Amino acid sequence: MPQALGAAAEFEPLDVANTAWAFQAVQLLDGSLRDALATAALHSIPMENQPLSTLVDVGLPGCQALEERLHAKIVAFAQKWLREEAFSSSSALLFDWQVDNFGISGTKLLLSLIGVATPKLESGFQDRALARVELEESRREGDWRLQRFFFKGRVYCYIEFSLSHPAVTQEEAPQLQGSLIKENSFLGEGTRAGRTGLLRSWALPINELVDRTLCAEFQLLGEVCEMLHRS
């Protein structure tokens, strides 16, 4: 801890973001370390998009300027993406911006800007998602994670969908609806993970060696695309 405090003033933006995220993950981000990292973060403005996104999620005290900067950047990104790349197979914009993702807060904003709203609490979506996750957890043996090559926390993606063709009647093409849940990473032969189907993954700018087909979101979108193709 003392070493991190002493070095914080000399950190590059990515160092600040990674250190803040790591200490928060183990619930040790408090007191003098948190304040030192907050000061270092403010002194690092302007900074690259990826560390900026991480720091906004961490929520360091007195760092509203980071939130405002990220908001402005995402608005600009959304406008440029919708204008130039939304309906193409290009990932050039991501490489220009040097960003894999905009974090939790930033991604919510980006989705809202392109018409994907966060479900309202009264819709019950979050309760249904949590119940589905609990069901998945209950199906696991107590020591299942110890069987893996490495230990990691579990990451889920849950969706509910209701899709219909705008140009045909319900009788001609019945509505496709239901719910799905997938877990991040490769879970063995015969699972959805690693199969691309109709989708193709991109190598992203920062973690270019990560296999994006193993992401839970990719697995879900791939399965829905195949459902649509079969219907």
Tab-separated table of N, CA and C in Angstrom, residues 160-231:
chain	number	residue	atom	x	y	z
A	160	GLU	N	-33.981	-11.280	-22.961
A	160	GLU	CA	-35.354	-11.632	-23.313
A	160	GLU	C	-35.625	-11.021	-24.677
A	161	PHE	N	-36.253	-11.765	-25.568
A	161	PHE	CA	-36.442	-11.264	-26.916
A	161	PHE	C	-37.863	-11.551	-27.402
A	162	SER	N	-38.338	-10.660	-28.238
A	162	SER	CA	-39.628	-10.808	-28.902
A	162	SER	C	-39.485	-10.174	-30.278
A	163	LEU	N	-39.353	-10.998	-31.311
A	163	LEU	CA	-39.014	-10.536	-32.647
A	163	LEU	C	-40.071	-10.957	-33.650
A	164	SER	N	-40.400	-10.058	-34.542
A	164	SER	CA	-41.353	-10.378	-35.615
A	164	SER	C	-40.909	-9.688	-36.896
A	165	HIS	N	-41.332	-10.231	-38.019
A	165	HIS	CA	-40.970	-9.668	-39.321
A	165	HIS	C	-41.928	-8.517	-39.641
A	166	PRO	N	-41.405	-7.344	-39.982
A	166	PRO	CA	-42.290	-6.190	-40.218
A	166	PRO	C	-43.126	-6.290	-41.479
A	167	ALA	N	-42.759	-7.203	-42.386
A	167	ALA	CA	-43.445	-7.228	-43.685
A	167	ALA	C	-44.390	-8.406	-43.865
A	168	VAL	N	-44.541	-9.244	-42.820
A	168	VAL	CA	-45.421	-10.406	-42.966
A	168	VAL	C	-46.357	-10.479	-41.763
A	169	THR	N	-47.413	-11.274	-41.898
A	169	THR	CA	-48.387	-11.414	-40.825
A	169	THR	C	-47.900	-12.423	-39.790
A	170	GLN	N	-48.574	-12.433	-38.634
A	170	GLN	CA	-48.233	-13.373	-37.572
A	170	GLN	C	-48.424	-14.817	-38.044
A	171	GLU	N	-49.421	-15.052	-38.897
A	171	GLU	CA	-49.670	-16.407	-39.393
A	171	GLU	C	-48.552	-16.872	-40.326
A	172	GLU	N	-48.039	-15.949	-41.133
A	172	GLU	CA	-46.981	-16.315	-42.089
A	172	GLU	C	-45.648	-16.554	-41.394
A	173	ALA	N	-45.358	-15.756	-40.374
A	173	ALA	CA	-44.094	-15.889	-39.638
A	173	ALA	C	-44.362	-15.598	-38.166
A	174	PRO	N	-44.625	-16.640	-37.368
A	174	PRO	CA	-44.932	-16.443	-35.946
A	174	PRO	C	-43.825	-15.684	-35.226
A	175	GLN	N	-44.241	-14.943	-34.226
A	175	GLN	CA	-43.292	-14.152	-33.439
A	175	GLN	C	-42.307	-15.072	-32.734
A	176	LEU	N	-41.051	-14.676	-32.782
A	176	LEU	CA	-39.994	-15.425	-32.115
A	176	LEU	C	-39.744	-14.768	-30.757
A	177	GLN	N	-39.981	-15.497	-29.691
A	177	GLN	CA	-39.813	-14.891	-28.378
A	177	GLN	C	-39.313	-15.920	-27.366
A	178	GLY	N	-38.720	-15.411	-26.302
A	178	GLY	CA	-38.199	-16.290	-25.270
A	178	GLY	C	-37.118	-15.597	-24.465
A	179	SER	N	-36.310	-16.379	-23.774
A	179	SER	CA	-35.196	-15.846	-22.989
A	179	SER	C	-34.038	-16.827	-23.058
A	180	LEU	N	-32.838	-16.298	-22.900
A	180	LEU	CA	-31.622	-17.115	-22.940
A	180	LEU	C	-30.622	-16.574	-21.934
A	181	ILE	N	-29.756	-17.445	-21.462
A	181	ILE	CA	-28.652	-17.023	-20.609
A	181	ILE	C	-27.402	-17.780	-21.035
A	182	LYS	N	-26.284	-17.090	-21.061
A	182	LYS	CA	-25.009	-17.698	-21.397
A	182	LYS	C	-23.957	-17.243	-20.399
A	183	GLU	N	-22.970	-18.095	-20.217
A	183	GLU	CA	-21.851	-17.746	-19.347
A	183	GLU	C	-20.624	-17.432	-20.178
A	184	ASN	N	-19.884	-16.450	-19.754
A	184	ASN	CA	-18.652	-16.059	-20.420
A	184	ASN	C	-17.623	-17.183	-20.345
A	185	SER	N	-16.857	-17.359	-21.396
A	185	SER	CA	-15.703	-18.263	-21.500
A	185	SER	C	-16.098	-19.613	-22.105
A	186	PHE	N	-15.086	-20.431	-22.353
A	186	PHE	CA	-15.286	-21.743	-22.965
A	186	PHE	C	-15.653	-22.749	-21.877
A	187	LEU	N	-16.774	-23.435	-22.058
A	187	LEU	CA	-17.268	-24.348	-21.032
A	187	LEU	C	-17.289	-25.799	-21.493
A	188	GLY	N	-16.608	-26.077	-22.591
A	188	GLY	CA	-16.514	-27.454	-23.033
A	188	GLY	C	-17.105	-27.685	-24.411
A	189	GLU	N	-16.766	-28.812	-24.978
A	189	GLU	CA	-17.266	-29.180	-26.295
A	189	GLU	C	-18.783	-29.297	-26.275
A	190	GLY	N	-19.406	-28.874	-27.364
A	190	GLY	CA	-20.847	-28.967	-27.471
A	190	GLY	C	-21.585	-27.748	-26.966
A	191	THR	N	-20.874	-26.791	-26.377
A	191	THR	CA	-21.516	-25.573	-25.908
A	191	THR	C	-21.489	-24.525	-27.017
A	192	ARG	N	-22.171	-23.421	-26.769
A	192	ARG	CA	-22.230	-22.346	-27.755
A	192	ARG	C	-20.874	-21.668	-27.920
A	193	ALA	N	-20.075	-21.622	-26.855
A	193	ALA	CA	-18.823	-20.867	-26.859
A	193	ALA	C	-17.880	-21.356	-27.952
A	194	GLY	N	-17.323	-20.404	-28.685
A	194	GLY	CA	-16.355	-20.725	-29.722
A	194	GLY	C	-16.949	-20.957	-31.089
A	195	ARG	N	-18.273	-21.050	-31.183
A	195	ARG	CA	-18.938	-21.238	-32.479
A	195	ARG	C	-19.453	-19.893	-32.967
A	196	THR	N	-19.071	-19.512	-34.154
A	196	THR	CA	-19.420	-18.185	-34.636
A	196	THR	C	-20.736	-18.155	-35.393
A	197	GLY	N	-21.042	-19.201	-36.138
A	197	GLY	CA	-22.292	-19.205	-36.894
A	197	GLY	C	-22.346	-18.064	-37.893
A	198	LEU	N	-23.411	-17.275	-37.832
A	198	LEU	CA	-23.610	-16.186	-38.783
A	198	LEU	C	-22.833	-14.928	-38.410
A	199	LEU	N	-22.313	-14.872	-37.202
A	199	LEU	CA	-21.574	-13.694	-36.755
A	199	LEU	C	-20.075	-13.920	-36.887
A	200	ARG	N	-19.351	-12.825	-36.994
A	200	ARG	CA	-17.893	-12.873	-37.007
A	200	ARG	C	-17.362	-11.902	-35.959
A	201	SER	N	-16.366	-12.334	-35.238
A	201	SER	CA	-15.810	-11.473	-34.184
A	201	SER	C	-14.699	-10.595	-34.742
A	202	TRP	N	-14.445	-9.480	-34.063
A	202	TRP	CA	-13.348	-8.585	-34.405
A	202	TRP	C	-12.263	-8.687	-33.350
A	203	ALA	N	-11.030	-8.513	-33.781
A	203	ALA	CA	-9.945	-8.302	-32.821
A	203	ALA	C	-9.988	-6.830	-32.432
A	204	LEU	N	-10.138	-6.558	-31.159
A	204	LEU	CA	-10.268	-5.181	-30.696
A	204	LEU	C	-8.902	-4.586	-30.350
A	205	PRO	N	-8.827	-3.278	-30.220
A	205	PRO	CA	-7.533	-2.588	-30.173
A	205	PRO	C	-6.633	-2.944	-28.993
A	206	ILE	N	-7.194	-3.141	-27.798
A	206	ILE	CA	-6.349	-3.271	-26.609
A	206	ILE	C	-6.086	-4.737	-26.257
A	207	ASN	N	-7.148	-5.524	-26.105
A	207	ASN	CA	-6.979	-6.952	-25.800
A	207	ASN	C	-7.149	-7.763	-27.076
A	208	GLU	N	-6.206	-7.608	-27.976
A	208	GLU	CA	-6.377	-8.175	-29.318
A	208	GLU	C	-6.267	-9.698	-29.349
A	209	LEU	N	-5.706	-10.308	-28.290
A	209	LEU	CA	-5.555	-11.758	-28.273
A	209	LEU	C	-6.748	-12.470	-27.639
A	210	VAL	N	-7.703	-11.717	-27.120
A	210	VAL	CA	-8.877	-12.313	-26.496
A	210	VAL	C	-9.820	-12.848	-27.574
A	211	ASP	N	-10.307	-14.067	-27.389
A	211	ASP	CA	-11.248	-14.667	-28.328
A	211	ASP	C	-12.645	-14.144	-28.009
A	212	ARG	N	-13.122	-13.213	-28.814
A	212	ARG	CA	-14.414	-12.580	-28.535
A	212	ARG	C	-15.598	-13.520	-28.733
A	213	THR	N	-15.397	-14.636	-29.429
A	213	THR	CA	-16.508	-15.571	-29.598
A	213	THR	C	-16.872	-16.246	-28.285
A	214	LEU	N	-16.001	-16.147	-27.279
A	214	LEU	CA	-16.290	-16.743	-25.974
A	214	LEU	C	-17.065	-15.809	-25.062
A	215	CYS	N	-17.236	-14.554	-25.471
A	215	CYS	CA	-17.994	-13.602	-24.657
A	215	CYS	C	-19.455	-14.040	-24.597
A	216	ALA	N	-20.065	-13.894	-23.421
A	216	ALA	CA	-21.462	-14.303	-23.254
A	216	ALA	C	-22.384	-13.551	-24.211
A	217	GLU	N	-22.120	-12.263	-24.409
A	217	GLU	CA	-22.954	-11.469	-25.311
A	217	GLU	C	-22.876	-12.002	-26.743
A	218	PHE	N	-21.674	-12.353	-27.168
A	218	PHE	CA	-21.484	-12.872	-28.522
A	218	PHE	C	-22.231	-14.197	-28.680
A	219	GLN	N	-22.141	-15.056	-27.671
A	219	GLN	CA	-22.828	-16.341	-27.724
A	219	GLN	C	-24.341	-16.154	-27.869
A	220	LEU	N	-24.898	-15.223	-27.095
A	220	LEU	CA	-26.335	-14.991	-27.147
A	220	LEU	C	-26.784	-14.432	-28.493
A	221	LEU	N	-26.067	-13.412	-28.975
A	221	LEU	CA	-26.437	-12.834	-30.267
A	221	LEU	C	-26.311	-13.867	-31.384
A	222	GLY	N	-25.268	-14.694	-31.300
A	222	GLY	CA	-25.095	-15.744	-32.297
A	222	GLY	C	-26.250	-16.729	-32.303
A	223	GLU	N	-26.717	-17.097	-31.122
A	223	GLU	CA	-27.829	-18.056	-31.038
A	223	GLU	C	-29.129	-17.443	-31.551
A	224	VAL	N	-29.391	-16.181	-31.214
A	224	VAL	CA	-30.594	-15.532	-31.704
A	224	VAL	C	-30.559	-15.409	-33.230
A	225	CYS	N	-29.390	-15.074	-33.788
A	225	CYS	CA	-29.255	-14.980	-35.243
A	225	CYS	C	-29.560	-16.329	-35.914
A	226	GLU	N	-29.102	-17.410	-35.298
A	226	GLU	CA	-29.372	-18.721	-35.869
A	226	GLU	C	-30.847	-19.080	-35.772
A	227	MET	N	-31.506	-18.672	-34.665
A	227	MET	CA	-32.956	-18.874	-34.547
A	227	MET	C	-33.693	-18.163	-35.675
A	228	LEU	N	-33.291	-16.908	-35.918
A	228	LEU	CA	-33.924	-16.129	-36.985
A	228	LEU	C	-33.687	-16.788	-38.340
A	229	HIS	N	-32.471	-17.279	-38.545
A	229	HIS	CA	-32.136	-17.913	-39.823
A	229	HIS	C	-32.964	-19.175	-40.026
A	230	ARG	N	-33.162	-19.963	-38.984
A	230	ARG	CA	-33.939	-21.199	-39.102
A	230	ARG	C	-35.416	-20.927	-39.292
A	231	SER	N	-35.892	-19.800	-38.734
A	231	SER	CA	-37.318	-19.506	-38.838
A	231	SER	C	-37.658	-18.897	-40.201
